[in-house]
mmCIF file of C-alpha atoms in Angstrom:
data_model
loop_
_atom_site.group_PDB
_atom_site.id
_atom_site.type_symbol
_atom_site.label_atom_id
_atom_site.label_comp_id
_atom_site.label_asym_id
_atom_site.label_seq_id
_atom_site.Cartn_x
_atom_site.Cartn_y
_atom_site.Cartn_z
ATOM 1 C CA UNK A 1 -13.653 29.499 6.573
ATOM 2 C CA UNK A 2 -15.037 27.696 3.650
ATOM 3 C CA UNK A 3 -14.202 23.864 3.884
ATOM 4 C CA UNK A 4 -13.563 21.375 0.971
ATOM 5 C CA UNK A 5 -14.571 17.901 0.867
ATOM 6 C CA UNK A 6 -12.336 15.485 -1.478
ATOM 7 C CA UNK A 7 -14.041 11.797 -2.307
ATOM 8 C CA UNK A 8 -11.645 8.856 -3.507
ATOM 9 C CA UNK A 9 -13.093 5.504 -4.406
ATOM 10 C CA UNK A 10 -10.419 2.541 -3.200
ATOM 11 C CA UNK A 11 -10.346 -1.019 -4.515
ATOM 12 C CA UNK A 12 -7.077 -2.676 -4.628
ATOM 13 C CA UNK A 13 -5.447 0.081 -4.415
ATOM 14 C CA UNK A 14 -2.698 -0.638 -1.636
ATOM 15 C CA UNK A 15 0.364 0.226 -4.463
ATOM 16 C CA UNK A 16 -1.215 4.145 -4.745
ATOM 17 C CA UNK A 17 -3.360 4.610 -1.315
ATOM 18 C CA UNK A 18 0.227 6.518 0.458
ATOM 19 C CA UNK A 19 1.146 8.601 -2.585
ATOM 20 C CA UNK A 20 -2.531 9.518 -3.349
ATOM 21 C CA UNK A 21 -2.857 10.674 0.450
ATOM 22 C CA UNK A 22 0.696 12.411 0.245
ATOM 23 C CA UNK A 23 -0.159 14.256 -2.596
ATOM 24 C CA UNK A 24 -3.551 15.097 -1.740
ATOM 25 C CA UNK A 25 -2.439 16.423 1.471
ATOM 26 C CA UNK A 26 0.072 18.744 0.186
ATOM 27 C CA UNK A 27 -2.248 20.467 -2.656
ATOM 28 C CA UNK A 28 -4.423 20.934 -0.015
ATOM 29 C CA UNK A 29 -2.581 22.425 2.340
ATOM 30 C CA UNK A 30 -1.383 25.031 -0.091
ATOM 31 C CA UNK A 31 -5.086 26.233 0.112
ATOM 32 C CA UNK A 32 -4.412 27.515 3.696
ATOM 33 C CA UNK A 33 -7.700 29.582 3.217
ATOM 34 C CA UNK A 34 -9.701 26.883 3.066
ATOM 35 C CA UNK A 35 -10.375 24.058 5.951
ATOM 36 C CA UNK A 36 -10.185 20.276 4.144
ATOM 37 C CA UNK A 37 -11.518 17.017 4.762
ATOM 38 C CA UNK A 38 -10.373 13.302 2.564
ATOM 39 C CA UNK A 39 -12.821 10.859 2.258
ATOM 40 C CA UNK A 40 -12.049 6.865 1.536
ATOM 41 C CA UNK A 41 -14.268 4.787 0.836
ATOM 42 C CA UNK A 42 -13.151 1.005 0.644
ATOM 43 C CA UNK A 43 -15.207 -0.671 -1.745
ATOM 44 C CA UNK A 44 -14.486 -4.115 -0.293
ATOM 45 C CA UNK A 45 -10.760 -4.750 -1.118
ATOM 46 C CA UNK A 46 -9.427 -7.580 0.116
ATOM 47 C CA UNK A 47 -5.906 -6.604 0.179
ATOM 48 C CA UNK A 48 -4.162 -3.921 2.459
ATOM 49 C CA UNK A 49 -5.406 -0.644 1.313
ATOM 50 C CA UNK A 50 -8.088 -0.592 4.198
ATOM 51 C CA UNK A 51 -5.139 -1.341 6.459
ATOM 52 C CA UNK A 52 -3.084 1.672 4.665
ATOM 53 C CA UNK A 53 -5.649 3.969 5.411
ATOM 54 C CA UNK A 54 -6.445 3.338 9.000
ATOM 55 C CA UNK A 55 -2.758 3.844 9.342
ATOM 56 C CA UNK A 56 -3.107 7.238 8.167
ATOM 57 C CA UNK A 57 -6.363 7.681 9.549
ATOM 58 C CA UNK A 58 -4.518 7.131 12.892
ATOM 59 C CA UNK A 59 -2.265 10.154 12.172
ATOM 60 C CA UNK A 60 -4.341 12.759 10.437
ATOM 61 C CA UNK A 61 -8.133 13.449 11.696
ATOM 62 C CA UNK A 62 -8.812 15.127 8.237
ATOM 63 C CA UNK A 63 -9.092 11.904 6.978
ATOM 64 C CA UNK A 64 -12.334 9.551 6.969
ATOM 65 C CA UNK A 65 -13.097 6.366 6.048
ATOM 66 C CA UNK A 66 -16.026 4.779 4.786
ATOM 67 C CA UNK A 67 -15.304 0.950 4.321
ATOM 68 C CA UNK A 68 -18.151 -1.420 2.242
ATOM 69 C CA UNK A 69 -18.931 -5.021 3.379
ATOM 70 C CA UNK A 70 -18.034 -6.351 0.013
ATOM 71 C CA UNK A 71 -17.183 -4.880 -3.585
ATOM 72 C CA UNK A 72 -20.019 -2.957 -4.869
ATOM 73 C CA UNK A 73 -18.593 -1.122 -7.543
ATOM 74 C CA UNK A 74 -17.332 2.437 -7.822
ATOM 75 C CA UNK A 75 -20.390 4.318 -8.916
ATOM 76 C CA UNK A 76 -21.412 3.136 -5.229
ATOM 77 C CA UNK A 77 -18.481 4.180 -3.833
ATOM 78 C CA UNK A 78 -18.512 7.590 -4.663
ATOM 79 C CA UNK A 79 -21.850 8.319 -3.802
ATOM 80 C CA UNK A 80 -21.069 6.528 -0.345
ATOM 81 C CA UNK A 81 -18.878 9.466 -0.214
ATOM 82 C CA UNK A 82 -20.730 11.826 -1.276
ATOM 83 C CA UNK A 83 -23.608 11.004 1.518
ATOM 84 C CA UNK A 84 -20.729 11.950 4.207
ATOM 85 C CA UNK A 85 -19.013 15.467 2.650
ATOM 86 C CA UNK A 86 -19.317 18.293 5.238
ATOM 87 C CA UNK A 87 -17.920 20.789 2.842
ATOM 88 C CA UNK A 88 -19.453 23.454 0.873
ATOM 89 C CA UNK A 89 -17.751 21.816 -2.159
ATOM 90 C CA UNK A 90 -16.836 18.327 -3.325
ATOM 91 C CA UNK A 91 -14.556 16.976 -5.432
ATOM 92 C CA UNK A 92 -14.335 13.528 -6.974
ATOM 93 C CA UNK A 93 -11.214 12.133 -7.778
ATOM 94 C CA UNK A 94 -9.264 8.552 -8.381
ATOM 95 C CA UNK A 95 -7.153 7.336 -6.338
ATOM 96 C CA UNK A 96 -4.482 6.367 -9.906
ATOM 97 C CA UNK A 97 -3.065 9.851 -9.656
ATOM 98 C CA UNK A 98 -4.224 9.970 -13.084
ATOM 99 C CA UNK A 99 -6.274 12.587 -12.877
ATOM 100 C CA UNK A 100 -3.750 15.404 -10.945
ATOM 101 C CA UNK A 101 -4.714 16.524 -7.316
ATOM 102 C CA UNK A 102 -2.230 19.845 -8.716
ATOM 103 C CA UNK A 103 -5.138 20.853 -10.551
ATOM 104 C CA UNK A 104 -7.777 21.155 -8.035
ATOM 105 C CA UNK A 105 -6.935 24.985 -6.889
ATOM 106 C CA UNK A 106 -7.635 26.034 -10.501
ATOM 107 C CA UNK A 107 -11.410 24.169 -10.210
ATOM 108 C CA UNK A 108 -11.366 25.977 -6.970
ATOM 109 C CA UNK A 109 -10.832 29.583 -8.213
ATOM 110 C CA UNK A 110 -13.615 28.479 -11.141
ATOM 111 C CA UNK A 111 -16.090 27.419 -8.297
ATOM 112 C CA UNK A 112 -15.174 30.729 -6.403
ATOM 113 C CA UNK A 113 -16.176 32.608 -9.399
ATOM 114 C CA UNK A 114 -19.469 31.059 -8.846
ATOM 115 C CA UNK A 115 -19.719 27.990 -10.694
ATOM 116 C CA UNK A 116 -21.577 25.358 -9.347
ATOM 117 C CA UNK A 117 -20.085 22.323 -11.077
ATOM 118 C CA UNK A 118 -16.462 22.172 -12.566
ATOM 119 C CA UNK A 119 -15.715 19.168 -14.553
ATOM 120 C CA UNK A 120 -12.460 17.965 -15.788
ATOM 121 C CA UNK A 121 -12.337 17.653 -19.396
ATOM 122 C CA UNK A 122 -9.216 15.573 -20.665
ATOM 123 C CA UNK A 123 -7.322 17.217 -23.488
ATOM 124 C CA UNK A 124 -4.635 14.397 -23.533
ATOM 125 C CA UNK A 125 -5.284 10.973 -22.267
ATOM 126 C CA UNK A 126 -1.558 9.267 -21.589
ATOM 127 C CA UNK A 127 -1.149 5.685 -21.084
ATOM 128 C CA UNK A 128 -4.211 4.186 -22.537
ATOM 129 C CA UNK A 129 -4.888 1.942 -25.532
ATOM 130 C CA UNK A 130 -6.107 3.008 -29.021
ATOM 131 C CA UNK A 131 -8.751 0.992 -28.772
ATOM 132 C CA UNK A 132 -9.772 2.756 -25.189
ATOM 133 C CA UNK A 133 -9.657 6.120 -26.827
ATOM 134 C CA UNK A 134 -11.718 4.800 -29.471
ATOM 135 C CA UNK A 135 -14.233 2.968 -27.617
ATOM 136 C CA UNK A 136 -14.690 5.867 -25.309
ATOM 137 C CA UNK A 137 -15.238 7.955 -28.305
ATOM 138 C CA UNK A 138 -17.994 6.361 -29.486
ATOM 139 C CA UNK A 139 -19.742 5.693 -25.998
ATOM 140 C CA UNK A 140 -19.856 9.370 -26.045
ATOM 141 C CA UNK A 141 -21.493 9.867 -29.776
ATOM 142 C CA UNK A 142 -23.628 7.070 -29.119
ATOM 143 C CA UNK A 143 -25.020 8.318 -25.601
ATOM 144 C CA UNK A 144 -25.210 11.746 -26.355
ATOM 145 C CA UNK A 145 -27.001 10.875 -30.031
ATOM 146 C CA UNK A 146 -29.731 8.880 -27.774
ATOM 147 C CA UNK A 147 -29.919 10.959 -24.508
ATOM 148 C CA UNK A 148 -32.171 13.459 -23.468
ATOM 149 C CA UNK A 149 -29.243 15.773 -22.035
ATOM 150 C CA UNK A 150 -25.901 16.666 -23.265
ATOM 151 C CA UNK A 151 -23.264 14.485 -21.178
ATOM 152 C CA UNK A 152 -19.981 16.290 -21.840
ATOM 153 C CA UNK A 153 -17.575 14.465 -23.399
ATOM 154 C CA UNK A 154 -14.072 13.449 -22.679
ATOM 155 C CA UNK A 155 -14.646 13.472 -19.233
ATOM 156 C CA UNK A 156 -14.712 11.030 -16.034
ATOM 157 C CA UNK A 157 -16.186 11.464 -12.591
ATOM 158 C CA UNK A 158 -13.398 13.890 -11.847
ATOM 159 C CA UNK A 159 -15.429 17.122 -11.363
ATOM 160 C CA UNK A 160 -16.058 19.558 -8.543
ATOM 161 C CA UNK A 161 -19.635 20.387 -7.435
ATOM 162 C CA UNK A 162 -21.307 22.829 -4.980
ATOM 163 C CA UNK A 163 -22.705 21.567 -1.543
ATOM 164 C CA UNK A 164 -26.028 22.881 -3.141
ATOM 165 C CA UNK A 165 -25.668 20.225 -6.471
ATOM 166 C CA UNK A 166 -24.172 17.587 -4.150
ATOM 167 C CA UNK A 167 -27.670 17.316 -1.742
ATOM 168 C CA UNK A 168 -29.648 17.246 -5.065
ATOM 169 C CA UNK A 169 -27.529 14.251 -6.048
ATOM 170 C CA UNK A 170 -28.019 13.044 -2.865
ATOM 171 C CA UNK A 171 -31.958 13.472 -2.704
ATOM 172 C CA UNK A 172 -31.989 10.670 -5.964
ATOM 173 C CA UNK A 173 -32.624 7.394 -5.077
ATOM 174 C CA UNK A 174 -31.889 5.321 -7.979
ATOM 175 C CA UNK A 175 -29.783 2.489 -8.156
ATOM 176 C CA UNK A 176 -27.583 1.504 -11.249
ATOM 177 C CA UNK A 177 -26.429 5.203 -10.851
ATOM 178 C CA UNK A 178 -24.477 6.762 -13.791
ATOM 179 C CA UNK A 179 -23.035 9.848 -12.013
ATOM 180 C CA UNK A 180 -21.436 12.016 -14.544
ATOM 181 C CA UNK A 181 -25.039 11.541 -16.221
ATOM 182 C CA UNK A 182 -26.719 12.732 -12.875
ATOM 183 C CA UNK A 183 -24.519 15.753 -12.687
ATOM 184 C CA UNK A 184 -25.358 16.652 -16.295
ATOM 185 C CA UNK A 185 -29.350 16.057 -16.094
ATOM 186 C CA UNK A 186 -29.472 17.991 -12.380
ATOM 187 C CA UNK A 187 -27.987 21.549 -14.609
ATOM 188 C CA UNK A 188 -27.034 24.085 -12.388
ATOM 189 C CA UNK A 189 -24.198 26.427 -13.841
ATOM 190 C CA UNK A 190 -21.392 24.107 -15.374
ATOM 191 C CA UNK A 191 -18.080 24.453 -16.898
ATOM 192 C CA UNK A 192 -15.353 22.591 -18.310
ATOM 193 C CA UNK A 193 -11.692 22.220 -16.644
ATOM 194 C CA UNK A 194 -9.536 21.017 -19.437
ATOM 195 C CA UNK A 195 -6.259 19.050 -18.333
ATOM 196 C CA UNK A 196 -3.913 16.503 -19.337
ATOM 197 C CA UNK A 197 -4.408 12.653 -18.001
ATOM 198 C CA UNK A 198 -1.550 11.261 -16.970
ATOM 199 C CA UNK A 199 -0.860 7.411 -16.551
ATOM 200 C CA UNK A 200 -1.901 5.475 -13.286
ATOM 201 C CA UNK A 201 1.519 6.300 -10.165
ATOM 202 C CA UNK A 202 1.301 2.182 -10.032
ATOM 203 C CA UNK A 203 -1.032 -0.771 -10.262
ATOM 204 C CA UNK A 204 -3.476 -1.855 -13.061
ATOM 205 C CA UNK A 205 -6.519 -0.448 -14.059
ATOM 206 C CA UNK A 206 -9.988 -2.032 -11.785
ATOM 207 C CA UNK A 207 -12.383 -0.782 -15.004
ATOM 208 C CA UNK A 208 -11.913 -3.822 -17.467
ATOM 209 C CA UNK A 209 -13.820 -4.327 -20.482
ATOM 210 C CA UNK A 210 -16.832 -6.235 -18.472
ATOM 211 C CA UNK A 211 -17.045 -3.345 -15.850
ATOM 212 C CA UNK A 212 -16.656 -0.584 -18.719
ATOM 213 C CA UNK A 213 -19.516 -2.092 -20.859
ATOM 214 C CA UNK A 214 -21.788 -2.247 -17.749
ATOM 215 C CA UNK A 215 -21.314 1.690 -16.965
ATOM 216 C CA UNK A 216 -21.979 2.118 -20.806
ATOM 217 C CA UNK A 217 -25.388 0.026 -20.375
ATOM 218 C CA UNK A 218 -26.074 2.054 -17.311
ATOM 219 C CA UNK A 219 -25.518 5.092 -18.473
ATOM 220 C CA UNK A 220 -27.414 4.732 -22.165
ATOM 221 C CA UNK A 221 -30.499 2.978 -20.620
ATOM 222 C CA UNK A 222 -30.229 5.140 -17.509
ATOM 223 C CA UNK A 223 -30.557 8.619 -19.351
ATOM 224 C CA UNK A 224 -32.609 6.954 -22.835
ATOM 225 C CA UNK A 225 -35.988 5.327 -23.724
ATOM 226 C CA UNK A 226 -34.996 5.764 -27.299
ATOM 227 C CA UNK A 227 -33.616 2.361 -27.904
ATOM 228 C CA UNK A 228 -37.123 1.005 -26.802
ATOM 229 C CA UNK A 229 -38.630 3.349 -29.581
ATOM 230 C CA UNK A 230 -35.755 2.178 -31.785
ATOM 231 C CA UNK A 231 -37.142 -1.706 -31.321
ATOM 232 C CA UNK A 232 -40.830 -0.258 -32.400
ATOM 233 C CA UNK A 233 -38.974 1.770 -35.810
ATOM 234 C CA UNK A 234 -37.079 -1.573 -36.888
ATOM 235 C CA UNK A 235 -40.244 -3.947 -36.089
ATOM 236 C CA UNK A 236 -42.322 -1.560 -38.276
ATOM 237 C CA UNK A 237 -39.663 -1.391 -41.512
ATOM 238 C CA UNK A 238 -39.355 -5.282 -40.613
ATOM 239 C CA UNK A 239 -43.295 -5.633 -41.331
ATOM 240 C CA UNK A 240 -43.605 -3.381 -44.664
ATOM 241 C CA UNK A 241 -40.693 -5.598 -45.774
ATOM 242 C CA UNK A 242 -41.945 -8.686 -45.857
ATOM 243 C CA UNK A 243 -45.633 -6.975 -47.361
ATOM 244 C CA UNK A 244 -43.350 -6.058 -50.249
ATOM 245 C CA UNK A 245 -42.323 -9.661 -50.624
ATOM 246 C CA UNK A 246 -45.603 -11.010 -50.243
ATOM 247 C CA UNK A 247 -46.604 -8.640 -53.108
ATOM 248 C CA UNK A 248 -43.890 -9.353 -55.245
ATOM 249 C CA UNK A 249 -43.851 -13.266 -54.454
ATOM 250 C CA UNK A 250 -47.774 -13.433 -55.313
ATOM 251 C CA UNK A 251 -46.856 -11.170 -58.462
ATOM 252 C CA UNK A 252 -43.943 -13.420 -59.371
ATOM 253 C CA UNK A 253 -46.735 -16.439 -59.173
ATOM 254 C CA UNK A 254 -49.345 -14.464 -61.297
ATOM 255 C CA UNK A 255 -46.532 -13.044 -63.702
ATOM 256 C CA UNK A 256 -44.472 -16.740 -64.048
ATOM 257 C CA UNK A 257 -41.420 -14.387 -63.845
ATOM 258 C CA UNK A 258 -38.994 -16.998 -61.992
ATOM 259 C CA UNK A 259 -36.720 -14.229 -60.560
ATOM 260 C CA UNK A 260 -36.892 -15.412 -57.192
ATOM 261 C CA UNK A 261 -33.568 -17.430 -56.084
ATOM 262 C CA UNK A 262 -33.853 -20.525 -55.166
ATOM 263 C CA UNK A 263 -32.214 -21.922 -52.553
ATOM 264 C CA UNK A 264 -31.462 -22.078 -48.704
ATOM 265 C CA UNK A 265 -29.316 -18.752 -48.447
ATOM 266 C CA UNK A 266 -31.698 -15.942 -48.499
ATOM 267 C CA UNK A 267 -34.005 -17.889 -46.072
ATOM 268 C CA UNK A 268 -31.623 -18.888 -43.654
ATOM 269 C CA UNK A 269 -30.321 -15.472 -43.779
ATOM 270 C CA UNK A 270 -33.317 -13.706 -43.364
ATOM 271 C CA UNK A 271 -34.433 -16.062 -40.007
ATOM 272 C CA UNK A 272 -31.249 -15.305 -38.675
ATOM 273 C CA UNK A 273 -31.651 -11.875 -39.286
ATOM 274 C CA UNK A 274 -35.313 -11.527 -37.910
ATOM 275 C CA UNK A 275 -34.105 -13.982 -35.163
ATOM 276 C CA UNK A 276 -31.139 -11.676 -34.126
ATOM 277 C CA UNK A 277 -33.526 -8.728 -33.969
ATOM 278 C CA UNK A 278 -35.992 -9.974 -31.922
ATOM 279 C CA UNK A 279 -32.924 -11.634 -29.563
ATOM 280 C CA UNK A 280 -31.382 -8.126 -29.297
ATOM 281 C CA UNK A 281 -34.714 -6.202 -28.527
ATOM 282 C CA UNK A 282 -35.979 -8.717 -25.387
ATOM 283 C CA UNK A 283 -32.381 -7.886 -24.350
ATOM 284 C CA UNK A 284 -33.047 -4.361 -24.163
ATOM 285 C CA UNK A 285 -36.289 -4.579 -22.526
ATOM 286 C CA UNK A 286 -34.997 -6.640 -19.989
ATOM 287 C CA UNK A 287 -32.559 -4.147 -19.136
ATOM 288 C CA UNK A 288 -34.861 -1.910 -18.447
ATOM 289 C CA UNK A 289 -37.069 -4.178 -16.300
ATOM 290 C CA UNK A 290 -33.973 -5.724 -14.340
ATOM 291 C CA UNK A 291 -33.623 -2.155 -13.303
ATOM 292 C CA UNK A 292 -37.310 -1.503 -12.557
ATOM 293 C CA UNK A 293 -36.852 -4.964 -10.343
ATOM 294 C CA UNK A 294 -33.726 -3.481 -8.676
ATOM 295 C CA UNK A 295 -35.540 -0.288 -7.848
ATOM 296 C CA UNK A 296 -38.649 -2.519 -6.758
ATOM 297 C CA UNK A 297 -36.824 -4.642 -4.419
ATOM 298 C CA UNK A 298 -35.690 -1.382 -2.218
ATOM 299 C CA UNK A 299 -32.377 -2.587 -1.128
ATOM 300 C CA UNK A 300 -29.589 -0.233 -0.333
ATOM 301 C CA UNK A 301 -27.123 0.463 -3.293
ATOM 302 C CA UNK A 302 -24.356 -0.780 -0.418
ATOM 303 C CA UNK A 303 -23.499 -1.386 2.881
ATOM 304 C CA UNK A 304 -20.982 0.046 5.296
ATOM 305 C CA UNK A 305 -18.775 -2.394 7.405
ATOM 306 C CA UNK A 306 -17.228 0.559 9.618
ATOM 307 C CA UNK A 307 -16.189 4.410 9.243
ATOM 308 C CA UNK A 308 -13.287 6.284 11.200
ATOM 309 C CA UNK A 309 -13.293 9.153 11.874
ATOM 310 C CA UNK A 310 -17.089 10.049 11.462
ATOM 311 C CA UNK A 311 -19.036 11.314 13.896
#
């Protein structure tokens, strides 16, 4: 009997942790084929939802839990989870019900068919802002327009994989992961799962802006040298620019044409300019040596307080 292993990232999530379980529970159980294991992993919430789960850890052996020491963030969380699957299939999914567990035996019967990774590609997105949606858009243009592989669009971490893709995952050691950019770069045989997001069962959203602009950073710098190649392009226009003024200053001189304008605009706006540049580009390359530190310093992406239910 094949078995199928379901990861859910929890942080604050003590309004959603019973229905998530409930419903999770009963969409797998409808597979009767199949043998099932949950996986939780509490990334360091401080209010009940570890205390939910060892309540229904108690009850129901299927279920594991993998609880951090503190917050480490949910890219950490799931691949905490994904270190402990025993299936020959994981899924990813969030513990908001917004992304359906009703949908999983349709990802299954794709896998089956002998797809190796299944991701969920939202059609409708309910509940969220216009600016979201359009933020999200253009996260998407932007990464795809500077990555080396194609990361799908209109998609999450909500996917199914193969046990085989899953221990390649797990064989990469980087921190700072960006995992629907992993999935993508690994390849295998993938399809898309089109569905309709709903809005969360209860509670607020734990991705605000600050969170959402760090997996943007992580995943652009994580899967793209061109914006360091970008820096040398700009620098390069920035120097035959200001040859072109020299030449046409020393001409102006020479000529007595008098057509440059006088005045403290056009130098104060092109320091600022020049200023801003070089601002934004030791940004970026300290990005990507902040992450060469983090890999250099060797320590573990999280750590584990306790697990139930693993042997």
């Amino acid at each position: 009997m094949k078995k199928i292993s379901v990861v859910i990232p929890m942080y604050y999530e003590e309004e959603v942790a019973n229905e998530c379980y409930n419903r999770m529970k009963k969409n797998l159980n409808e597979l009767s084929q199949y043998d099932y294991e949950i996986i939780f992993v509490n990334d360091g919430s401080k209010d009940k939802t570890l205390e939910i789960l060892q309540d229904i850890a108690k009850q129901d052996k299927k279920v594991k839990i993998v609880s951090f020491s503190r917050n480490f963030g949910h890219q950490a969380a799931v691949t905490a989870g994904l270190k402990y699957i025993t299936g020959d299939c994981g899924i990813i999914i969030d513990a908001d019900m917004q992304d359906p567990p009703e949908v999983i035996k349709d990802m299954i019967k794709l896998w089956e068919e002998g797809n190796e990774v299944i991701y969920a590609k939202r059609k409708k997105r309910e509940g969220e802002t216009a600016f979201k949606l359009f933020t999200a858009t253009m996260f998407y243009k932007v990464l795809n327009g500077l990555s080396e592989v194609e990361i799908p669009k209109d998609t999450g971490d909500f996917r199914l994989a193969d046990r085989k893709v899953i221990d390649v995952i797990n064989s990469l050691p980087e921190h700072n992961k960006f995992l629907r950019g992993l999935f993508s770069w690994v390849g295998f045989k993938q399809v898309p799962f089109e569905y309709e997001r709903k809005e969360r069962f209860a509670g607020e959203t734990k991705y605000p802006l600050k969170k959402m602009l760090k997996l943007a950073t992580d995943g652009i710098i994580g899967f793209s040298t061109k914006p360091l190649k970008i820096i040398g392009g700009i620098g390069f226009i920035s120097v035959v620019i200001s040859v072109l003024i020299l030449i046409y200053a020393l001409l102006n001189c020479i000529f007595s044409w008098d057509l440059i304008a006088k005045g403290w605009t056009s130098i104060m706006f092109s320091m600022t300019f020049l200023i801003g540049i070089q601002l934004i580009s030791i940004w970026l390359v300290a990005e990507y040596i902040s992450r060469i530190y983090d890999e250099a310093k060797g320590r573990p992406q999280y750590i584990i307080d306790k697990t139930i239910n693993i042997e």
